[in-house]
PDB file of C-alpha atoms in Angstrom:
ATOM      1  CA  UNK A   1      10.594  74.908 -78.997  1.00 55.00           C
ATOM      2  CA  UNK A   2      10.418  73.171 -82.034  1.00 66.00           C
ATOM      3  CA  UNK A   3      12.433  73.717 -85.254  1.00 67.00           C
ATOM      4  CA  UNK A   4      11.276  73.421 -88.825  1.00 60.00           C
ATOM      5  CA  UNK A   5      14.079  73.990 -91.907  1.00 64.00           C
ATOM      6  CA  UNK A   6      17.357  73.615 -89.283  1.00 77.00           C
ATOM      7  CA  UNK A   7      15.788  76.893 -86.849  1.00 83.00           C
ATOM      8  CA  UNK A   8      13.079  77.405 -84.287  1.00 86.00           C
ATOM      9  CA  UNK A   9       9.438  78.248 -85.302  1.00 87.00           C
ATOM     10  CA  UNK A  10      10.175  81.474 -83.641  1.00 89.00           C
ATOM     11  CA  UNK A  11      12.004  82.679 -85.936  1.00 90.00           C
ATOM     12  CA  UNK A  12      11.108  80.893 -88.712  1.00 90.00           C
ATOM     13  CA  UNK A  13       7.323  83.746 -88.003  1.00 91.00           C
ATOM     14  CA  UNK A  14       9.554  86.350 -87.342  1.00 93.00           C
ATOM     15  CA  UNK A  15      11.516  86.518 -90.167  1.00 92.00           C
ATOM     16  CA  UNK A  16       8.009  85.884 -91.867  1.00 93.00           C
ATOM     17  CA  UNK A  17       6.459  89.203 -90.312  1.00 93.00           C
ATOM     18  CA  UNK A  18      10.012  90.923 -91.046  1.00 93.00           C
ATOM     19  CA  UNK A  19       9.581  90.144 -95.033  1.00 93.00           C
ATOM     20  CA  UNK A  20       5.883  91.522 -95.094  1.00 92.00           C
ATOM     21  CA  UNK A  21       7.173  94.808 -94.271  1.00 92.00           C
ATOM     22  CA  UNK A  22       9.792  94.914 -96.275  1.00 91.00           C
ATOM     23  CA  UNK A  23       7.983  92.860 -99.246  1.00 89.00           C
ATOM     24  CA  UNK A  24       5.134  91.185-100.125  1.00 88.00           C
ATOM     25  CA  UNK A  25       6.346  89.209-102.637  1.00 90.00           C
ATOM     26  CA  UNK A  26       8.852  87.685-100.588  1.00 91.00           C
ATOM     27  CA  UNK A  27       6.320  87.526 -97.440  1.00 91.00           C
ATOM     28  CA  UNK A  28       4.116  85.197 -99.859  1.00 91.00           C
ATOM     29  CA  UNK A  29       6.983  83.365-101.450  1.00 93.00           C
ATOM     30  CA  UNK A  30       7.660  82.326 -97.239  1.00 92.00           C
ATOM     31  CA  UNK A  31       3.733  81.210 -96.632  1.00 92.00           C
ATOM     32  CA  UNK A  32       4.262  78.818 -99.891  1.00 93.00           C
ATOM     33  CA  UNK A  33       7.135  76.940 -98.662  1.00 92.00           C
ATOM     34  CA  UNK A  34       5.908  77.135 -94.851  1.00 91.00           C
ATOM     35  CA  UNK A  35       2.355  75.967 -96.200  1.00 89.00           C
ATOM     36  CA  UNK A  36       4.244  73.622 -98.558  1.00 91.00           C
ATOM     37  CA  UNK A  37       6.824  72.172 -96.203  1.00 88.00           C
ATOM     38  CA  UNK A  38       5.554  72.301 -92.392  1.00 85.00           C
ATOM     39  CA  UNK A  39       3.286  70.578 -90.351  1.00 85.00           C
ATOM     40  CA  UNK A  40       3.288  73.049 -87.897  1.00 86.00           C
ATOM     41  CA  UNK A  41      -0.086  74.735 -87.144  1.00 88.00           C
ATOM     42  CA  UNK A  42       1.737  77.553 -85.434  1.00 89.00           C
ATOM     43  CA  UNK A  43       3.971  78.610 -87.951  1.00 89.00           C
ATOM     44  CA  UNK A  44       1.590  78.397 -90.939  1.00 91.00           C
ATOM     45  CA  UNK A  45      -1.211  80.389 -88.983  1.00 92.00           C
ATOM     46  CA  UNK A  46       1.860  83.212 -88.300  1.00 92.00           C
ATOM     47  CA  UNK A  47       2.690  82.669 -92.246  1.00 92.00           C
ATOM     48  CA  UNK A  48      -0.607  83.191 -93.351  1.00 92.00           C
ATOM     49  CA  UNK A  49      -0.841  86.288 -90.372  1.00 92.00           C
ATOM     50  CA  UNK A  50       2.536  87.598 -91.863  1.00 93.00           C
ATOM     51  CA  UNK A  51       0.791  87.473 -95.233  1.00 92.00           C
ATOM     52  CA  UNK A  52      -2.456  89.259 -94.786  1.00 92.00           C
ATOM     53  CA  UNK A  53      -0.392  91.901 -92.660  1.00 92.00           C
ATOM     54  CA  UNK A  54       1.439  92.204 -95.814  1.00 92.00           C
ATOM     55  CA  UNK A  55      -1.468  92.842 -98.354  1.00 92.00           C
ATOM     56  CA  UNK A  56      -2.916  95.431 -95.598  1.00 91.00           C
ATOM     57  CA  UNK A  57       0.547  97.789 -95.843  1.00 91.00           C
ATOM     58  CA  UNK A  58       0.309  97.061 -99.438  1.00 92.00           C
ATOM     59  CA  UNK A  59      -3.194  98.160 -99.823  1.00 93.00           C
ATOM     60  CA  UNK A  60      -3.223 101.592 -97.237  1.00 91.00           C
ATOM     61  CA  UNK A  61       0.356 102.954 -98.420  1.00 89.00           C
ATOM     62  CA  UNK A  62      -1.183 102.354-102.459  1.00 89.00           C
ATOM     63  CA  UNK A  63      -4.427 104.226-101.474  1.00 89.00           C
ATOM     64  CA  UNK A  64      -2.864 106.678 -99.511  1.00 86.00           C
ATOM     65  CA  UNK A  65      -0.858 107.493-102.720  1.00 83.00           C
ATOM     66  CA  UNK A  66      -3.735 106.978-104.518  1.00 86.00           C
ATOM     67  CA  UNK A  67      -5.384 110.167-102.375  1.00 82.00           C
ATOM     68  CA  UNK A  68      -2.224 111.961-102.132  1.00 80.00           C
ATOM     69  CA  UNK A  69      -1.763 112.068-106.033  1.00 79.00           C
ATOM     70  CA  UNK A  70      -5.473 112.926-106.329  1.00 81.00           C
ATOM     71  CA  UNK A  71      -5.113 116.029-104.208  1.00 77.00           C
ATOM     72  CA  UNK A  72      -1.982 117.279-106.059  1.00 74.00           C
ATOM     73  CA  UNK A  73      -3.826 117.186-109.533  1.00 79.00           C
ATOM     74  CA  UNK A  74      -6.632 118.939-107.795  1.00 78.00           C
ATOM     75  CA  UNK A  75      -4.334 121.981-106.832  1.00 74.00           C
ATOM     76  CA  UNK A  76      -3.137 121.457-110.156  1.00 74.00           C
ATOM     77  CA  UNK A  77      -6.527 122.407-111.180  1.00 77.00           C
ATOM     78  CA  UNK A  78      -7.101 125.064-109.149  1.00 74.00           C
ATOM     79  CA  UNK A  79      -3.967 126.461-109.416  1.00 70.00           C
ATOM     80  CA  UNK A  80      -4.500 126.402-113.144  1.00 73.00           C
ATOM     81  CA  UNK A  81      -8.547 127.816-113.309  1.00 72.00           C
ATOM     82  CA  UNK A  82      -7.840 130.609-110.539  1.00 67.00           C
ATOM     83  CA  UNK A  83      -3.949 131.116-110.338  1.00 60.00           C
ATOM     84  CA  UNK A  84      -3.511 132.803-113.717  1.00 61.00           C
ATOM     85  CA  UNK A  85      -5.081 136.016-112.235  1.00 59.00           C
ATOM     86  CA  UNK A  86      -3.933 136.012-108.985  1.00 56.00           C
ATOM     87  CA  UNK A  87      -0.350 136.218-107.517  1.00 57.00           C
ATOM     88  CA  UNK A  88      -1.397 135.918-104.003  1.00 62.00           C
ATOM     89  CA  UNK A  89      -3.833 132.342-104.844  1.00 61.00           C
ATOM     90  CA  UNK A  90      -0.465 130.556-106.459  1.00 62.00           C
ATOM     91  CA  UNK A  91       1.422 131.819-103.354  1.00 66.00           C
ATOM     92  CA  UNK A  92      -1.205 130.088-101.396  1.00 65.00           C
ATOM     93  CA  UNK A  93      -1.362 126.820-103.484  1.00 65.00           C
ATOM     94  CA  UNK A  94       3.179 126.990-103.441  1.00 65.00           C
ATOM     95  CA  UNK A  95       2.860 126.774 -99.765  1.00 65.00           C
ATOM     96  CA  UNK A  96       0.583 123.982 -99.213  1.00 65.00           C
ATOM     97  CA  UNK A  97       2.947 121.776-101.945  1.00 63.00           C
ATOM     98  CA  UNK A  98       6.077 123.159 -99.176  1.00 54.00           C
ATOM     99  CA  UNK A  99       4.588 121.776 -96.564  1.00 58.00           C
ATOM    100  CA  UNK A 100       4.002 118.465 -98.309  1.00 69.00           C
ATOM    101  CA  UNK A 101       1.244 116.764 -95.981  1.00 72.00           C
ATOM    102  CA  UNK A 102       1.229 113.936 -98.214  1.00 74.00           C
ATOM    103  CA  UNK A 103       4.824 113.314 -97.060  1.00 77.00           C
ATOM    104  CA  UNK A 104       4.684 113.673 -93.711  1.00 80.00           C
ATOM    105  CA  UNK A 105       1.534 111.185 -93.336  1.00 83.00           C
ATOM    106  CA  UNK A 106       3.230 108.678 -95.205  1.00 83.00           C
ATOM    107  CA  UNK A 107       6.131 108.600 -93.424  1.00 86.00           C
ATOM    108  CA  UNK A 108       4.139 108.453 -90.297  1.00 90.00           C
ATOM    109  CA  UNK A 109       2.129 105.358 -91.621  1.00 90.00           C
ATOM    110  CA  UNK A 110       5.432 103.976 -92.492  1.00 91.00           C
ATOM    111  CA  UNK A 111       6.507 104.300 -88.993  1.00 94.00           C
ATOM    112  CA  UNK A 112       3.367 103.247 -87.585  1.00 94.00           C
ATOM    113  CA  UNK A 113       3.747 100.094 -89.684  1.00 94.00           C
ATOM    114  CA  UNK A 114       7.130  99.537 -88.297  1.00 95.00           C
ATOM    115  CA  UNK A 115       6.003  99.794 -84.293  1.00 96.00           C
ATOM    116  CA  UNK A 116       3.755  96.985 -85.329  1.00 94.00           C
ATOM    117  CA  UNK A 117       5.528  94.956 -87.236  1.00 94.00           C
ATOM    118  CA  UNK A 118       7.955  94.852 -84.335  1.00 95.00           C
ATOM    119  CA  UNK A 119       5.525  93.731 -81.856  1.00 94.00           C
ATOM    120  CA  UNK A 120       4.650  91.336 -84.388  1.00 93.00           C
ATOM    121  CA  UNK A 121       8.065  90.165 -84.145  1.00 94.00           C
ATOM    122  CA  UNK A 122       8.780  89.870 -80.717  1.00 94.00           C
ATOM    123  CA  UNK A 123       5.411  87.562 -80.182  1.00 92.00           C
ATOM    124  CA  UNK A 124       6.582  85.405 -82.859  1.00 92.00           C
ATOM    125  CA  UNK A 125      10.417  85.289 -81.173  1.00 92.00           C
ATOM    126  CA  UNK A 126       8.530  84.321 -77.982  1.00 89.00           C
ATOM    127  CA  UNK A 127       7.092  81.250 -80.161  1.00 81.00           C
ATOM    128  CA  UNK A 128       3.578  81.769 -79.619  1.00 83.00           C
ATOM    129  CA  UNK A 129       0.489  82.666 -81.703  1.00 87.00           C
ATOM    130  CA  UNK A 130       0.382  86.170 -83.145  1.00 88.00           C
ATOM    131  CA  UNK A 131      -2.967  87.279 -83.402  1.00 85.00           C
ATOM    132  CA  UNK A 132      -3.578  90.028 -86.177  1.00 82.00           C
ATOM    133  CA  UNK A 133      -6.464  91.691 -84.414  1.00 80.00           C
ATOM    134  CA  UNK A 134      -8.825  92.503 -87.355  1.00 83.00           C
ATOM    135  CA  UNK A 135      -8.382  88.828 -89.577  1.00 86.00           C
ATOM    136  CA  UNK A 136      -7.434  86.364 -86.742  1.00 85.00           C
ATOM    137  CA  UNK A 137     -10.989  85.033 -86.627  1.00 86.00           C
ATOM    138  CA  UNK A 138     -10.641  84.983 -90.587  1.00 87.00           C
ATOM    139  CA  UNK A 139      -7.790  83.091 -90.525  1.00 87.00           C
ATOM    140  CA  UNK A 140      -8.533  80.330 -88.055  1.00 86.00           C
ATOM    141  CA  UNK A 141     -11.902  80.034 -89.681  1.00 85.00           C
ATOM    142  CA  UNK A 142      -9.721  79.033 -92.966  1.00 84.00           C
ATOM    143  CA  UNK A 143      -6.669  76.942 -91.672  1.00 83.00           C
ATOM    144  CA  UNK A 144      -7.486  73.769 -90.406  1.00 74.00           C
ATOM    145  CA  UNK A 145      -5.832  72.135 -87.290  1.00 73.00           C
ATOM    146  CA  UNK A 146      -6.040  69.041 -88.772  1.00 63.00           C
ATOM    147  CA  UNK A 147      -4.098  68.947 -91.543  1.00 56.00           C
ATOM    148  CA  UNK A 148      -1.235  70.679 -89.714  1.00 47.00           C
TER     149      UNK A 148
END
């Protein structure tokens, strides 16, 4: 296996997939210096994979909140138009905030996220190609063998 920066190009995607969970900021500062700094086709392709991973947990946990804070000012509303009059209505509209749906979903995305960016990781460890089913065609369509 060969080894960019001192350590294997393994581990050099993994720790690529590992920072676009934990941030995308540092998950793109990673695809600069790999896109900068390597030759290696492999290892950019999983940067670039790491990245667009990155922007999609970015984008579905901001428009689940997005939706979640939606429906609480719409109970809000209701709770506020129909409430006033009845106690049994705000009892209803209490419970539903108890059981916080919101809360549970997101921290089953979250952990949904984390099965996968697991697999992720133990594909890259392997040192082969991780394929990000949805933009893998994007991606190779975009990166050029040739240059790497």
């Amino acid at each position: 296996m060969e080894k960019k920066f001192g350590v294997s190009v393994g581990l050099l995607s993994a720790l690529c997939f590992f920072a676009a969970y934990s941030n995308w900021l540092a998950s793109v500062v990673l695809l600069v210096a790999i896109l900068v700094f390597s030759s290696e086709y492999i290892l950019k392709k999983n940067a670039v994979s790491a990245s667009v991973f990155a922007i999609l947990i970015v984008l579905v946990r901001g428009a689940f909140g997005w939706l979640s804070t939606s429906f609480n000012r719409i109970l809000d509303f209701v709770n506020e138009f129909f409430g006033n009059n009845s106690y049994e209505f705000s009892d209803v509209i209490s419970k539903i905030r108890f059981f916080d749906l919101a809360s549970a979903i997101s921290t089953l995305i979250s952990f949904i996220f984390f099965v996968i960016t697991i697999f992720f990781v133990i594909k890259a460890l392997k040192g082969g190609e991780v394929k990000v089913p949805f933009f893998d065609k994007m991606i190779e369509k975009h990166l050029s063998k040739e240059e790497a």
